[in-house]
Amino acid sequence: MLPSETTQRIAVLAEPTSRRLGVAFGATLVRDLNRVRRRRGDVLNPLVFYALAVSLFPIGISPEAELLAVMAPGLLWVTALLATLLSLDGLFRSDFDDGSLEQMMLSPQPLAALSIAKVAAHWLFTGLPLALMAPLLGIMLALPVHSIGVLMASLALGSASLSLIGGIGAALTVGLPRGGVLLSLLVLPLYIPVLIFGAGAVQAAIQGDAVLPHLAMLGALLAAALIFAPWAIAASLRISING
């Protein structure tokens, strides 16, 4: 009779590839979610930055509601973009420091799939909270109530693209001791299309124009990022680790 450990290994290898990939994806996602829950500062820092940065605009520009309502879409989207950027440096950093990243690269599962699990955890603790928090800040900037739903939808779609695109820059700079500035230079130009259509959706809602074309473009950008970003992240990680 075969030893139990050998039997279990044979049973695992006999599982369908898709099932093993699903198990690896879920384990990576749960591991990152648990890690972020233990380090709540990583979650709170972007949210606090978002709230503080938005609250400074009425003080620094003007408290007039009409002026703030005109500027609100751009202000809310730019600060959300910067808050996302603030959290990207840690996306692969802790795994790189403790050697987990090298273990991921040696795993029989595709590195692209494991990378997308980490990006999903990043979006759940950064992009989604920013989208849920945005209505409160929108009201503070005198954003019309009927545009709040569009603001949340655009941020939910757009922040997922920001996490995926940002993951490429985070993977490229993970091996550098101070890669934060380089990460910003690499990622910010790629964020411009998401910013244009995200702020444009909210602006269209304020003016009573069609919103769906803007949201459709955000969805198309997200679909393209979902297709190409995982492979780009995996290639960037191999370049950073192997040189």
JSON list of C-alpha atoms in Angstrom, two decimals:
[
{"chain": "A", "resi": 1, "resn": "MET", "atom": "CA", "xyz": [0.00, 0.00, 0.00]},
{"chain": "A", "resi": 2, "resn": "LEU", "atom": "CA", "xyz": [1.30, 3.44, -0.84]},
{"chain": "A", "resi": 3, "resn": "PRO", "atom": "CA", "xyz": [2.12, 5.85, 1.99]},
{"chain": "A", "resi": 4, "resn": "SER", "atom": "CA", "xyz": [-0.67, 8.34, 2.75]},
{"chain": "A", "resi": 5, "resn": "GLU", "atom": "CA", "xyz": [1.42, 11.38, 1.69]},
{"chain": "A", "resi": 6, "resn": "THR", "atom": "CA", "xyz": [2.17, 9.80, -1.66]},
{"chain": "A", "resi": 7, "resn": "THR", "atom": "CA", "xyz": [-1.47, 8.87, -2.07]},
{"chain": "A", "resi": 8, "resn": "GLN", "atom": "CA", "xyz": [-2.54, 12.46, -1.38]},
{"chain": "A", "resi": 9, "resn": "ARG", "atom": "CA", "xyz": [0.00, 13.81, -3.86]},
{"chain": "A", "resi": 10, "resn": "ILE", "atom": "CA", "xyz": [-1.22, 11.42, -6.54]},
{"chain": "A", "resi": 11, "resn": "ALA", "atom": "CA", "xyz": [-4.80, 12.47, -5.77]},
{"chain": "A", "resi": 12, "resn": "VAL", "atom": "CA", "xyz": [-3.89, 16.14, -6.15]},
{"chain": "A", "resi": 13, "resn": "LEU", "atom": "CA", "xyz": [-2.10, 15.51, -9.44]},
{"chain": "A", "resi": 14, "resn": "ALA", "atom": "CA", "xyz": [-5.09, 13.54, -10.67]},
{"chain": "A", "resi": 15, "resn": "GLU", "atom": "CA", "xyz": [-7.41, 16.52, -10.14]},
{"chain": "A", "resi": 16, "resn": "PRO", "atom": "CA", "xyz": [-8.37, 18.47, -13.25]},
{"chain": "A", "resi": 17, "resn": "THR", "atom": "CA", "xyz": [-5.99, 21.32, -14.10]},
{"chain": "A", "resi": 18, "resn": "SER", "atom": "CA", "xyz": [-8.78, 23.88, -13.87]},
{"chain": "A", "resi": 19, "resn": "ARG", "atom": "CA", "xyz": [-9.63, 22.72, -10.34]},
{"chain": "A", "resi": 20, "resn": "ARG", "atom": "CA", "xyz": [-6.02, 22.95, -9.19]},
{"chain": "A", "resi": 21, "resn": "LEU", "atom": "CA", "xyz": [-5.75, 26.41, -10.72]},
{"chain": "A", "resi": 22, "resn": "GLY", "atom": "CA", "xyz": [-8.95, 27.46, -8.97]},
{"chain": "A", "resi": 23, "resn": "VAL", "atom": "CA", "xyz": [-7.62, 26.19, -5.64]},
{"chain": "A", "resi": 24, "resn": "ALA", "atom": "CA", "xyz": [-4.33, 28.05, -6.12]},
{"chain": "A", "resi": 25, "resn": "PHE", "atom": "CA", "xyz": [-6.16, 31.24, -7.15]},
{"chain": "A", "resi": 26, "resn": "GLY", "atom": "CA", "xyz": [-8.47, 31.06, -4.13]},
{"chain": "A", "resi": 27, "resn": "ALA", "atom": "CA", "xyz": [-5.62, 30.30, -1.72]},
{"chain": "A", "resi": 28, "resn": "THR", "atom": "CA", "xyz": [-3.61, 33.29, -2.98]},
{"chain": "A", "resi": 29, "resn": "LEU", "atom": "CA", "xyz": [-6.63, 35.59, -2.75]},
{"chain": "A", "resi": 30, "resn": "VAL", "atom": "CA", "xyz": [-7.53, 34.47, 0.78]},
{"chain": "A", "resi": 31, "resn": "ARG", "atom": "CA", "xyz": [-3.89, 34.73, 1.90]},
{"chain": "A", "resi": 32, "resn": "ASP", "atom": "CA", "xyz": [-3.64, 38.32, 0.66]},
{"chain": "A", "resi": 33, "resn": "LEU", "atom": "CA", "xyz": [-7.00, 39.27, 2.17]},
{"chain": "A", "resi": 34, "resn": "ASN", "atom": "CA", "xyz": [-5.91, 37.89, 5.55]},
{"chain": "A", "resi": 35, "resn": "ARG", "atom": "CA", "xyz": [-2.60, 39.70, 5.30]},
{"chain": "A", "resi": 36, "resn": "VAL", "atom": "CA", "xyz": [-4.26, 43.03, 4.56]},
{"chain": "A", "resi": 37, "resn": "ARG", "atom": "CA", "xyz": [-6.73, 42.53, 7.42]},
{"chain": "A", "resi": 38, "resn": "ARG", "atom": "CA", "xyz": [-3.77, 42.17, 9.79]},
{"chain": "A", "resi": 39, "resn": "ARG", "atom": "CA", "xyz": [-2.16, 45.34, 8.42]},
{"chain": "A", "resi": 40, "resn": "ARG", "atom": "CA", "xyz": [-5.08, 47.73, 8.50]},
{"chain": "A", "resi": 41, "resn": "GLY", "atom": "CA", "xyz": [-2.85, 50.73, 7.89]},
{"chain": "A", "resi": 42, "resn": "ASP", "atom": "CA", "xyz": [-2.42, 49.55, 4.30]},
{"chain": "A", "resi": 43, "resn": "VAL", "atom": "CA", "xyz": [-6.19, 49.85, 3.88]},
{"chain": "A", "resi": 44, "resn": "LEU", "atom": "CA", "xyz": [-6.73, 53.06, 5.83]},
{"chain": "A", "resi": 45, "resn": "ASN", "atom": "CA", "xyz": [-3.86, 55.10, 4.36]},
{"chain": "A", "resi": 46, "resn": "PRO", "atom": "CA", "xyz": [-5.35, 55.47, 0.83]},
{"chain": "A", "resi": 47, "resn": "LEU", "atom": "CA", "xyz": [-8.82, 56.19, 2.25]},
{"chain": "A", "resi": 48, "resn": "VAL", "atom": "CA", "xyz": [-7.52, 58.81, 4.68]},
{"chain": "A", "resi": 49, "resn": "PHE", "atom": "CA", "xyz": [-5.45, 60.37, 1.90]},
{"chain": "A", "resi": 50, "resn": "TYR", "atom": "CA", "xyz": [-8.53, 60.43, -0.36]},
{"chain": "A", "resi": 51, "resn": "ALA", "atom": "CA", "xyz": [-10.70, 62.12, 2.27]},
{"chain": "A", "resi": 52, "resn": "LEU", "atom": "CA", "xyz": [-8.05, 64.65, 3.30]},
{"chain": "A", "resi": 53, "resn": "ALA", "atom": "CA", "xyz": [-7.03, 65.56, -0.25]},
{"chain": "A", "resi": 54, "resn": "VAL", "atom": "CA", "xyz": [-10.64, 66.11, -1.38]},
{"chain": "A", "resi": 55, "resn": "SER", "atom": "CA", "xyz": [-11.48, 68.13, 1.72]},
{"chain": "A", "resi": 56, "resn": "LEU", "atom": "CA", "xyz": [-8.59, 70.52, 1.01]},
{"chain": "A", "resi": 57, "resn": "PHE", "atom": "CA", "xyz": [-9.99, 71.69, -2.34]},
{"chain": "A", "resi": 58, "resn": "PRO", "atom": "CA", "xyz": [-12.93, 73.70, -0.93]},
{"chain": "A", "resi": 59, "resn": "ILE", "atom": "CA", "xyz": [-10.47, 75.38, 1.43]},
{"chain": "A", "resi": 60, "resn": "GLY", "atom": "CA", "xyz": [-7.80, 76.07, -1.17]},
{"chain": "A", "resi": 61, "resn": "ILE", "atom": "CA", "xyz": [-9.98, 76.98, -4.16]},
{"chain": "A", "resi": 62, "resn": "SER", "atom": "CA", "xyz": [-13.38, 78.24, -3.15]},
{"chain": "A", "resi": 63, "resn": "PRO", "atom": "CA", "xyz": [-16.29, 77.14, -0.95]},
{"chain": "A", "resi": 64, "resn": "GLU", "atom": "CA", "xyz": [-18.84, 78.20, -3.62]},
{"chain": "A", "resi": 65, "resn": "ALA", "atom": "CA", "xyz": [-21.09, 75.25, -4.40]},
{"chain": "A", "resi": 66, "resn": "GLU", "atom": "CA", "xyz": [-21.51, 76.07, -8.10]},
{"chain": "A", "resi": 67, "resn": "LEU", "atom": "CA", "xyz": [-17.76, 76.19, -8.73]},
{"chain": "A", "resi": 68, "resn": "LEU", "atom": "CA", "xyz": [-17.11, 73.03, -6.72]},
{"chain": "A", "resi": 69, "resn": "ALA", "atom": "CA", "xyz": [-19.86, 71.13, -8.58]},
{"chain": "A", "resi": 70, "resn": "VAL", "atom": "CA", "xyz": [-18.17, 71.94, -11.90]},
{"chain": "A", "resi": 71, "resn": "MET", "atom": "CA", "xyz": [-14.76, 70.76, -10.67]},
{"chain": "A", "resi": 72, "resn": "ALA", "atom": "CA", "xyz": [-15.97, 67.82, -8.59]},
{"chain": "A", "resi": 73, "resn": "PRO", "atom": "CA", "xyz": [-15.73, 65.03, -11.26]},
{"chain": "A", "resi": 74, "resn": "GLY", "atom": "CA", "xyz": [-12.10, 65.80, -12.03]},
{"chain": "A", "resi": 75, "resn": "LEU", "atom": "CA", "xyz": [-11.14, 66.37, -8.40]},
{"chain": "A", "resi": 76, "resn": "LEU", "atom": "CA", "xyz": [-12.75, 63.15, -7.18]},
{"chain": "A", "resi": 77, "resn": "TRP", "atom": "CA", "xyz": [-11.21, 61.08, -9.96]},
{"chain": "A", "resi": 78, "resn": "VAL", "atom": "CA", "xyz": [-7.70, 62.56, -9.75]},
{"chain": "A", "resi": 79, "resn": "THR", "atom": "CA", "xyz": [-7.54, 62.08, -5.98]},
{"chain": "A", "resi": 80, "resn": "ALA", "atom": "CA", "xyz": [-8.88, 58.50, -6.32]},
{"chain": "A", "resi": 81, "resn": "LEU", "atom": "CA", "xyz": [-6.16, 57.82, -8.90]},
{"chain": "A", "resi": 82, "resn": "LEU", "atom": "CA", "xyz": [-3.47, 59.19, -6.57]},
{"chain": "A", "resi": 83, "resn": "ALA", "atom": "CA", "xyz": [-4.85, 57.21, -3.61]},
{"chain": "A", "resi": 84, "resn": "THR", "atom": "CA", "xyz": [-4.66, 54.02, -5.68]},
{"chain": "A", "resi": 85, "resn": "LEU", "atom": "CA", "xyz": [-1.12, 54.87, -6.72]},
{"chain": "A", "resi": 86, "resn": "LEU", "atom": "CA", "xyz": [-0.19, 55.36, -3.06]},
{"chain": "A", "resi": 87, "resn": "SER", "atom": "CA", "xyz": [-1.08, 51.76, -2.26]},
{"chain": "A", "resi": 88, "resn": "LEU", "atom": "CA", "xyz": [0.55, 50.06, -5.26]},
{"chain": "A", "resi": 89, "resn": "ASP", "atom": "CA", "xyz": [4.14, 49.91, -4.00]},
{"chain": "A", "resi": 90, "resn": "GLY", "atom": "CA", "xyz": [3.16, 47.29, -1.41]},
{"chain": "A", "resi": 91, "resn": "LEU", "atom": "CA", "xyz": [1.35, 45.03, -3.88]},
{"chain": "A", "resi": 92, "resn": "PHE", "atom": "CA", "xyz": [4.31, 42.64, -4.29]},
{"chain": "A", "resi": 93, "resn": "ARG", "atom": "CA", "xyz": [6.78, 44.17, -1.83]},
{"chain": "A", "resi": 94, "resn": "SER", "atom": "CA", "xyz": [6.08, 41.98, 1.21]},
{"chain": "A", "resi": 95, "resn": "ASP", "atom": "CA", "xyz": [6.10, 38.81, -0.93]},
{"chain": "A", "resi": 96, "resn": "PHE", "atom": "CA", "xyz": [9.43, 39.89, -2.40]},
{"chain": "A", "resi": 97, "resn": "ASP", "atom": "CA", "xyz": [10.91, 40.57, 1.04]},
{"chain": "A", "resi": 98, "resn": "ASP", "atom": "CA", "xyz": [9.89, 37.24, 2.61]},
{"chain": "A", "resi": 99, "resn": "GLY", "atom": "CA", "xyz": [10.65, 35.09, -0.44]},
{"chain": "A", "resi": 100, "resn": "SER", "atom": "CA", "xyz": [7.04, 34.20, -1.20]},
{"chain": "A", "resi": 101, "resn": "LEU", "atom": "CA", "xyz": [7.33, 35.77, -4.64]},
{"chain": "A", "resi": 102, "resn": "GLU", "atom": "CA", "xyz": [10.06, 33.33, -5.66]},
{"chain": "A", "resi": 103, "resn": "GLN", "atom": "CA", "xyz": [7.88, 30.45, -4.43]},
{"chain": "A", "resi": 104, "resn": "MET", "atom": "CA", "xyz": [5.03, 31.77, -6.57]},
{"chain": "A", "resi": 105, "resn": "MET", "atom": "CA", "xyz": [7.31, 31.77, -9.59]},
{"chain": "A", "resi": 106, "resn": "LEU", "atom": "CA", "xyz": [8.31, 28.15, -8.90]},
{"chain": "A", "resi": 107, "resn": "SER", "atom": "CA", "xyz": [4.69, 27.09, -8.52]},
{"chain": "A", "resi": 108, "resn": "PRO", "atom": "CA", "xyz": [3.31, 24.76, -11.23]},
{"chain": "A", "resi": 109, "resn": "GLN", "atom": "CA", "xyz": [0.33, 27.13, -11.57]},
{"chain": "A", "resi": 110, "resn": "PRO", "atom": "CA", "xyz": [0.55, 30.04, -14.04]},
{"chain": "A", "resi": 111, "resn": "LEU", "atom": "CA", "xyz": [2.15, 33.10, -12.45]},
{"chain": "A", "resi": 112, "resn": "ALA", "atom": "CA", "xyz": [-0.34, 35.27, -14.34]},
{"chain": "A", "resi": 113, "resn": "ALA", "atom": "CA", "xyz": [-3.28, 33.62, -12.52]},
{"chain": "A", "resi": 114, "resn": "LEU", "atom": "CA", "xyz": [-1.64, 34.00, -9.11]},
{"chain": "A", "resi": 115, "resn": "SER", "atom": "CA", "xyz": [-0.81, 37.63, -9.92]},
{"chain": "A", "resi": 116, "resn": "ILE", "atom": "CA", "xyz": [-4.41, 38.40, -10.82]},
{"chain": "A", "resi": 117, "resn": "ALA", "atom": "CA", "xyz": [-5.49, 36.99, -7.44]},
{"chain": "A", "resi": 118, "resn": "LYS", "atom": "CA", "xyz": [-3.18, 39.47, -5.71]},
{"chain": "A", "resi": 119, "resn": "VAL", "atom": "CA", "xyz": [-4.52, 42.33, -7.84]},
{"chain": "A", "resi": 120, "resn": "ALA", "atom": "CA", "xyz": [-8.08, 41.29, -6.98]},
{"chain": "A", "resi": 121, "resn": "ALA", "atom": "CA", "xyz": [-7.26, 41.47, -3.27]},
{"chain": "A", "resi": 122, "resn": "HIS", "atom": "CA", "xyz": [-5.72, 44.91, -3.82]},
{"chain": "A", "resi": 123, "resn": "TRP", "atom": "CA", "xyz": [-8.90, 46.14, -5.55]},
{"chain": "A", "resi": 124, "resn": "LEU", "atom": "CA", "xyz": [-11.16, 44.72, -2.83]},
{"chain": "A", "resi": 125, "resn": "PHE", "atom": "CA", "xyz": [-9.27, 46.66, -0.15]},
{"chain": "A", "resi": 126, "resn": "THR", "atom": "CA", "xyz": [-8.49, 49.82, -2.13]},
{"chain": "A", "resi": 127, "resn": "GLY", "atom": "CA", "xyz": [-10.61, 50.44, -5.23]},
{"chain": "A", "resi": 128, "resn": "LEU", "atom": "CA", "xyz": [-13.92, 49.18, -3.88]},
{"chain": "A", "resi": 129, "resn": "PRO", "atom": "CA", "xyz": [-13.68, 51.18, -0.59]},
{"chain": "A", "resi": 130, "resn": "LEU", "atom": "CA", "xyz": [-12.81, 54.30, -2.60]},
{"chain": "A", "resi": 131, "resn": "ALA", "atom": "CA", "xyz": [-15.94, 53.81, -4.74]},
{"chain": "A", "resi": 132, "resn": "LEU", "atom": "CA", "xyz": [-18.09, 53.31, -1.63]},
{"chain": "A", "resi": 133, "resn": "MET", "atom": "CA", "xyz": [-16.58, 56.36, 0.06]},
{"chain": "A", "resi": 134, "resn": "ALA", "atom": "CA", "xyz": [-16.90, 58.66, -2.95]},
{"chain": "A", "resi": 135, "resn": "PRO", "atom": "CA", "xyz": [-20.60, 59.64, -2.46]},
{"chain": "A", "resi": 136, "resn": "LEU", "atom": "CA", "xyz": [-19.84, 61.28, 0.88]},
{"chain": "A", "resi": 137, "resn": "LEU", "atom": "CA", "xyz": [-17.00, 63.30, -0.63]},
{"chain": "A", "resi": 138, "resn": "GLY", "atom": "CA", "xyz": [-19.12, 64.08, -3.68]},
{"chain": "A", "resi": 139, "resn": "ILE", "atom": "CA", "xyz": [-21.81, 65.62, -1.49]},
{"chain": "A", "resi": 140, "resn": "MET", "atom": "CA", "xyz": [-19.10, 67.66, 0.25]},
{"chain": "A", "resi": 141, "resn": "LEU", "atom": "CA", "xyz": [-18.10, 69.03, -3.19]},
{"chain": "A", "resi": 142, "resn": "ALA", "atom": "CA", "xyz": [-21.76, 69.87, -3.99]},
{"chain": "A", "resi": 143, "resn": "LEU", "atom": "CA", "xyz": [-21.99, 67.11, -6.60]},
{"chain": "A", "resi": 144, "resn": "PRO", "atom": "CA", "xyz": [-25.64, 66.77, -7.77]},
{"chain": "A", "resi": 145, "resn": "VAL", "atom": "CA", "xyz": [-27.37, 63.81, -6.12]},
{"chain": "A", "resi": 146, "resn": "HIS", "atom": "CA", "xyz": [-28.45, 62.27, -9.43]},
{"chain": "A", "resi": 147, "resn": "SER", "atom": "CA", "xyz": [-24.81, 61.84, -10.48]},
{"chain": "A", "resi": 148, "resn": "ILE", "atom": "CA", "xyz": [-23.73, 59.98, -7.32]},
{"chain": "A", "resi": 149, "resn": "GLY", "atom": "CA", "xyz": [-24.63, 56.56, -8.74]},
{"chain": "A", "resi": 150, "resn": "VAL", "atom": "CA", "xyz": [-22.62, 57.23, -11.89]},
{"chain": "A", "resi": 151, "resn": "LEU", "atom": "CA", "xyz": [-19.68, 58.34, -9.77]},
{"chain": "A", "resi": 152, "resn": "MET", "atom": "CA", "xyz": [-19.74, 55.05, -7.82]},
{"chain": "A", "resi": 153, "resn": "ALA", "atom": "CA", "xyz": [-20.15, 52.92, -10.96]},
{"chain": "A", "resi": 154, "resn": "SER", "atom": "CA", "xyz": [-17.35, 54.72, -12.80]},
{"chain": "A", "resi": 155, "resn": "LEU", "atom": "CA", "xyz": [-14.99, 54.41, -9.83]},
{"chain": "A", "resi": 156, "resn": "ALA", "atom": "CA", "xyz": [-15.82, 50.72, -9.34]},
{"chain": "A", "resi": 157, "resn": "LEU", "atom": "CA", "xyz": [-15.03, 49.97, -12.99]},
{"chain": "A", "resi": 158, "resn": "GLY", "atom": "CA", "xyz": [-12.13, 52.37, -13.33]},
{"chain": "A", "resi": 159, "resn": "SER", "atom": "CA", "xyz": [-10.38, 51.48, -10.07]},
{"chain": "A", "resi": 160, "resn": "ALA", "atom": "CA", "xyz": [-10.22, 47.82, -11.18]},
{"chain": "A", "resi": 161, "resn": "SER", "atom": "CA", "xyz": [-8.38, 48.96, -14.32]},
{"chain": "A", "resi": 162, "resn": "LEU", "atom": "CA", "xyz": [-6.12, 51.16, -12.18]},
{"chain": "A", "resi": 163, "resn": "SER", "atom": "CA", "xyz": [-5.20, 48.16, -10.00]},
{"chain": "A", "resi": 164, "resn": "LEU", "atom": "CA", "xyz": [-4.46, 45.97, -13.02]},
{"chain": "A", "resi": 165, "resn": "ILE", "atom": "CA", "xyz": [-2.39, 48.59, -14.84]},
{"chain": "A", "resi": 166, "resn": "GLY", "atom": "CA", "xyz": [-0.67, 49.59, -11.62]},
{"chain": "A", "resi": 167, "resn": "GLY", "atom": "CA", "xyz": [0.22, 45.96, -10.98]},
{"chain": "A", "resi": 168, "resn": "ILE", "atom": "CA", "xyz": [2.48, 46.04, -14.04]},
{"chain": "A", "resi": 169, "resn": "GLY", "atom": "CA", "xyz": [4.42, 48.99, -12.66]},
{"chain": "A", "resi": 170, "resn": "ALA", "atom": "CA", "xyz": [4.55, 47.46, -9.17]},
{"chain": "A", "resi": 171, "resn": "ALA", "atom": "CA", "xyz": [5.94, 44.22, -10.64]},
{"chain": "A", "resi": 172, "resn": "LEU", "atom": "CA", "xyz": [8.59, 46.08, -12.63]},
{"chain": "A", "resi": 173, "resn": "THR", "atom": "CA", "xyz": [9.81, 48.06, -9.61]},
{"chain": "A", "resi": 174, "resn": "VAL", "atom": "CA", "xyz": [9.48, 45.42, -6.89]},
{"chain": "A", "resi": 175, "resn": "GLY", "atom": "CA", "xyz": [13.21, 44.67, -6.96]},
{"chain": "A", "resi": 176, "resn": "LEU", "atom": "CA", "xyz": [14.22, 48.31, -6.57]},
{"chain": "A", "resi": 177, "resn": "PRO", "atom": "CA", "xyz": [14.82, 49.63, -3.03]},
{"chain": "A", "resi": 178, "resn": "ARG", "atom": "CA", "xyz": [13.09, 52.97, -3.75]},
{"chain": "A", "resi": 179, "resn": "GLY", "atom": "CA", "xyz": [10.88, 52.31, -6.70]},
{"chain": "A", "resi": 180, "resn": "GLY", "atom": "CA", "xyz": [7.95, 54.53, -5.69]},
{"chain": "A", "resi": 181, "resn": "VAL", "atom": "CA", "xyz": [8.90, 57.48, -7.90]},
{"chain": "A", "resi": 182, "resn": "LEU", "atom": "CA", "xyz": [9.71, 55.27, -10.88]},
{"chain": "A", "resi": 183, "resn": "LEU", "atom": "CA", "xyz": [6.41, 53.43, -10.35]},
{"chain": "A", "resi": 184, "resn": "SER", "atom": "CA", "xyz": [4.54, 56.75, -10.58]},
{"chain": "A", "resi": 185, "resn": "LEU", "atom": "CA", "xyz": [6.38, 57.73, -13.78]},
{"chain": "A", "resi": 186, "resn": "LEU", "atom": "CA", "xyz": [5.60, 54.36, -15.37]},
{"chain": "A", "resi": 187, "resn": "VAL", "atom": "CA", "xyz": [1.95, 54.13, -14.41]},
{"chain": "A", "resi": 188, "resn": "LEU", "atom": "CA", "xyz": [0.56, 57.65, -14.54]},
{"chain": "A", "resi": 189, "resn": "PRO", "atom": "CA", "xyz": [0.62, 57.98, -18.37]},
{"chain": "A", "resi": 190, "resn": "LEU", "atom": "CA", "xyz": [-1.26, 54.68, -18.65]},
{"chain": "A", "resi": 191, "resn": "TYR", "atom": "CA", "xyz": [-3.93, 55.96, -16.27]},
{"chain": "A", "resi": 192, "resn": "ILE", "atom": "CA", "xyz": [-4.94, 58.85, -18.53]},
{"chain": "A", "resi": 193, "resn": "PRO", "atom": "CA", "xyz": [-7.62, 57.00, -20.62]},
{"chain": "A", "resi": 194, "resn": "VAL", "atom": "CA", "xyz": [-9.29, 55.69, -17.45]},
{"chain": "A", "resi": 195, "resn": "LEU", "atom": "CA", "xyz": [-9.25, 59.18, -15.96]},
{"chain": "A", "resi": 196, "resn": "ILE", "atom": "CA", "xyz": [-10.74, 60.74, -19.11]},
{"chain": "A", "resi": 197, "resn": "PHE", "atom": "CA", "xyz": [-13.69, 58.34, -19.36]},
{"chain": "A", "resi": 198, "resn": "GLY", "atom": "CA", "xyz": [-14.23, 58.12, -15.59]},
{"chain": "A", "resi": 199, "resn": "ALA", "atom": "CA", "xyz": [-14.44, 61.87, -15.05]},
{"chain": "A", "resi": 200, "resn": "GLY", "atom": "CA", "xyz": [-16.32, 62.19, -18.36]},
{"chain": "A", "resi": 201, "resn": "ALA", "atom": "CA", "xyz": [-19.05, 59.82, -17.14]},
{"chain": "A", "resi": 202, "resn": "VAL", "atom": "CA", "xyz": [-19.68, 61.91, -14.03]},
{"chain": "A", "resi": 203, "resn": "GLN", "atom": "CA", "xyz": [-19.56, 65.15, -16.03]},
{"chain": "A", "resi": 204, "resn": "ALA", "atom": "CA", "xyz": [-22.09, 63.72, -18.51]},
{"chain": "A", "resi": 205, "resn": "ALA", "atom": "CA", "xyz": [-24.41, 62.75, -15.63]},
{"chain": "A", "resi": 206, "resn": "ILE", "atom": "CA", "xyz": [-24.25, 66.30, -14.26]},
{"chain": "A", "resi": 207, "resn": "GLN", "atom": "CA", "xyz": [-25.08, 67.83, -17.64]},
{"chain": "A", "resi": 208, "resn": "GLY", "atom": "CA", "xyz": [-27.83, 65.31, -18.41]},
{"chain": "A", "resi": 209, "resn": "ASP", "atom": "CA", "xyz": [-25.95, 63.76, -21.36]},
{"chain": "A", "resi": 210, "resn": "ALA", "atom": "CA", "xyz": [-25.65, 60.06, -22.18]},
{"chain": "A", "resi": 211, "resn": "VAL", "atom": "CA", "xyz": [-23.61, 58.22, -19.58]},
{"chain": "A", "resi": 212, "resn": "LEU", "atom": "CA", "xyz": [-23.56, 54.72, -21.05]},
{"chain": "A", "resi": 213, "resn": "PRO", "atom": "CA", "xyz": [-20.88, 55.42, -23.73]},
{"chain": "A", "resi": 214, "resn": "HIS", "atom": "CA", "xyz": [-18.43, 56.52, -21.04]},
{"chain": "A", "resi": 215, "resn": "LEU", "atom": "CA", "xyz": [-19.21, 53.54, -18.81]},
{"chain": "A", "resi": 216, "resn": "ALA", "atom": "CA", "xyz": [-18.96, 51.24, -21.83]},
{"chain": "A", "resi": 217, "resn": "MET", "atom": "CA", "xyz": [-15.47, 52.58, -22.56]},
{"chain": "A", "resi": 218, "resn": "LEU", "atom": "CA", "xyz": [-14.50, 52.02, -18.93]},
{"chain": "A", "resi": 219, "resn": "GLY", "atom": "CA", "xyz": [-15.78, 48.46, -19.26]},
{"chain": "A", "resi": 220, "resn": "ALA", "atom": "CA", "xyz": [-13.82, 47.98, -22.48]},
{"chain": "A", "resi": 221, "resn": "LEU", "atom": "CA", "xyz": [-10.66, 49.28, -20.81]},
{"chain": "A", "resi": 222, "resn": "LEU", "atom": "CA", "xyz": [-11.24, 46.88, -17.91]},
{"chain": "A", "resi": 223, "resn": "ALA", "atom": "CA", "xyz": [-11.75, 43.95, -20.30]},
{"chain": "A", "resi": 224, "resn": "ALA", "atom": "CA", "xyz": [-8.53, 44.80, -22.14]},
{"chain": "A", "resi": 225, "resn": "ALA", "atom": "CA", "xyz": [-6.67, 45.12, -18.84]},
{"chain": "A", "resi": 226, "resn": "LEU", "atom": "CA", "xyz": [-8.03, 41.75, -17.67]},
{"chain": "A", "resi": 227, "resn": "ILE", "atom": "CA", "xyz": [-6.77, 40.11, -20.86]},
{"chain": "A", "resi": 228, "resn": "PHE", "atom": "CA", "xyz": [-3.31, 41.64, -21.13]},
{"chain": "A", "resi": 229, "resn": "ALA", "atom": "CA", "xyz": [-2.29, 42.86, -17.65]},
{"chain": "A", "resi": 230, "resn": "PRO", "atom": "CA", "xyz": [-1.89, 39.41, -15.97]},
{"chain": "A", "resi": 231, "resn": "TRP", "atom": "CA", "xyz": [0.63, 38.30, -18.60]},
{"chain": "A", "resi": 232, "resn": "ALA", "atom": "CA", "xyz": [2.42, 41.66, -18.44]},
{"chain": "A", "resi": 233, "resn": "ILE", "atom": "CA", "xyz": [2.58, 41.42, -14.63]},
{"chain": "A", "resi": 234, "resn": "ALA", "atom": "CA", "xyz": [3.97, 37.88, -14.79]},
{"chain": "A", "resi": 235, "resn": "ALA", "atom": "CA", "xyz": [6.62, 38.89, -17.34]},
{"chain": "A", "resi": 236, "resn": "SER", "atom": "CA", "xyz": [7.53, 41.97, -15.28]},
{"chain": "A", "resi": 237, "resn": "LEU", "atom": "CA", "xyz": [7.95, 39.86, -12.14]},
{"chain": "A", "resi": 238, "resn": "ARG", "atom": "CA", "xyz": [10.29, 37.48, -13.96]},
{"chain": "A", "resi": 239, "resn": "ILE", "atom": "CA", "xyz": [12.33, 40.44, -15.23]},
{"chain": "A", "resi": 240, "resn": "SER", "atom": "CA", "xyz": [12.54, 41.95, -11.75]},
{"chain": "A", "resi": 241, "resn": "ILE", "atom": "CA", "xyz": [13.48, 38.71, -9.98]},
{"chain": "A", "resi": 242, "resn": "ASN", "atom": "CA", "xyz": [15.68, 37.03, -12.58]},
{"chain": "A", "resi": 243, "resn": "GLY", "atom": "CA", "xyz": [17.14, 40.21, -14.06]}
]
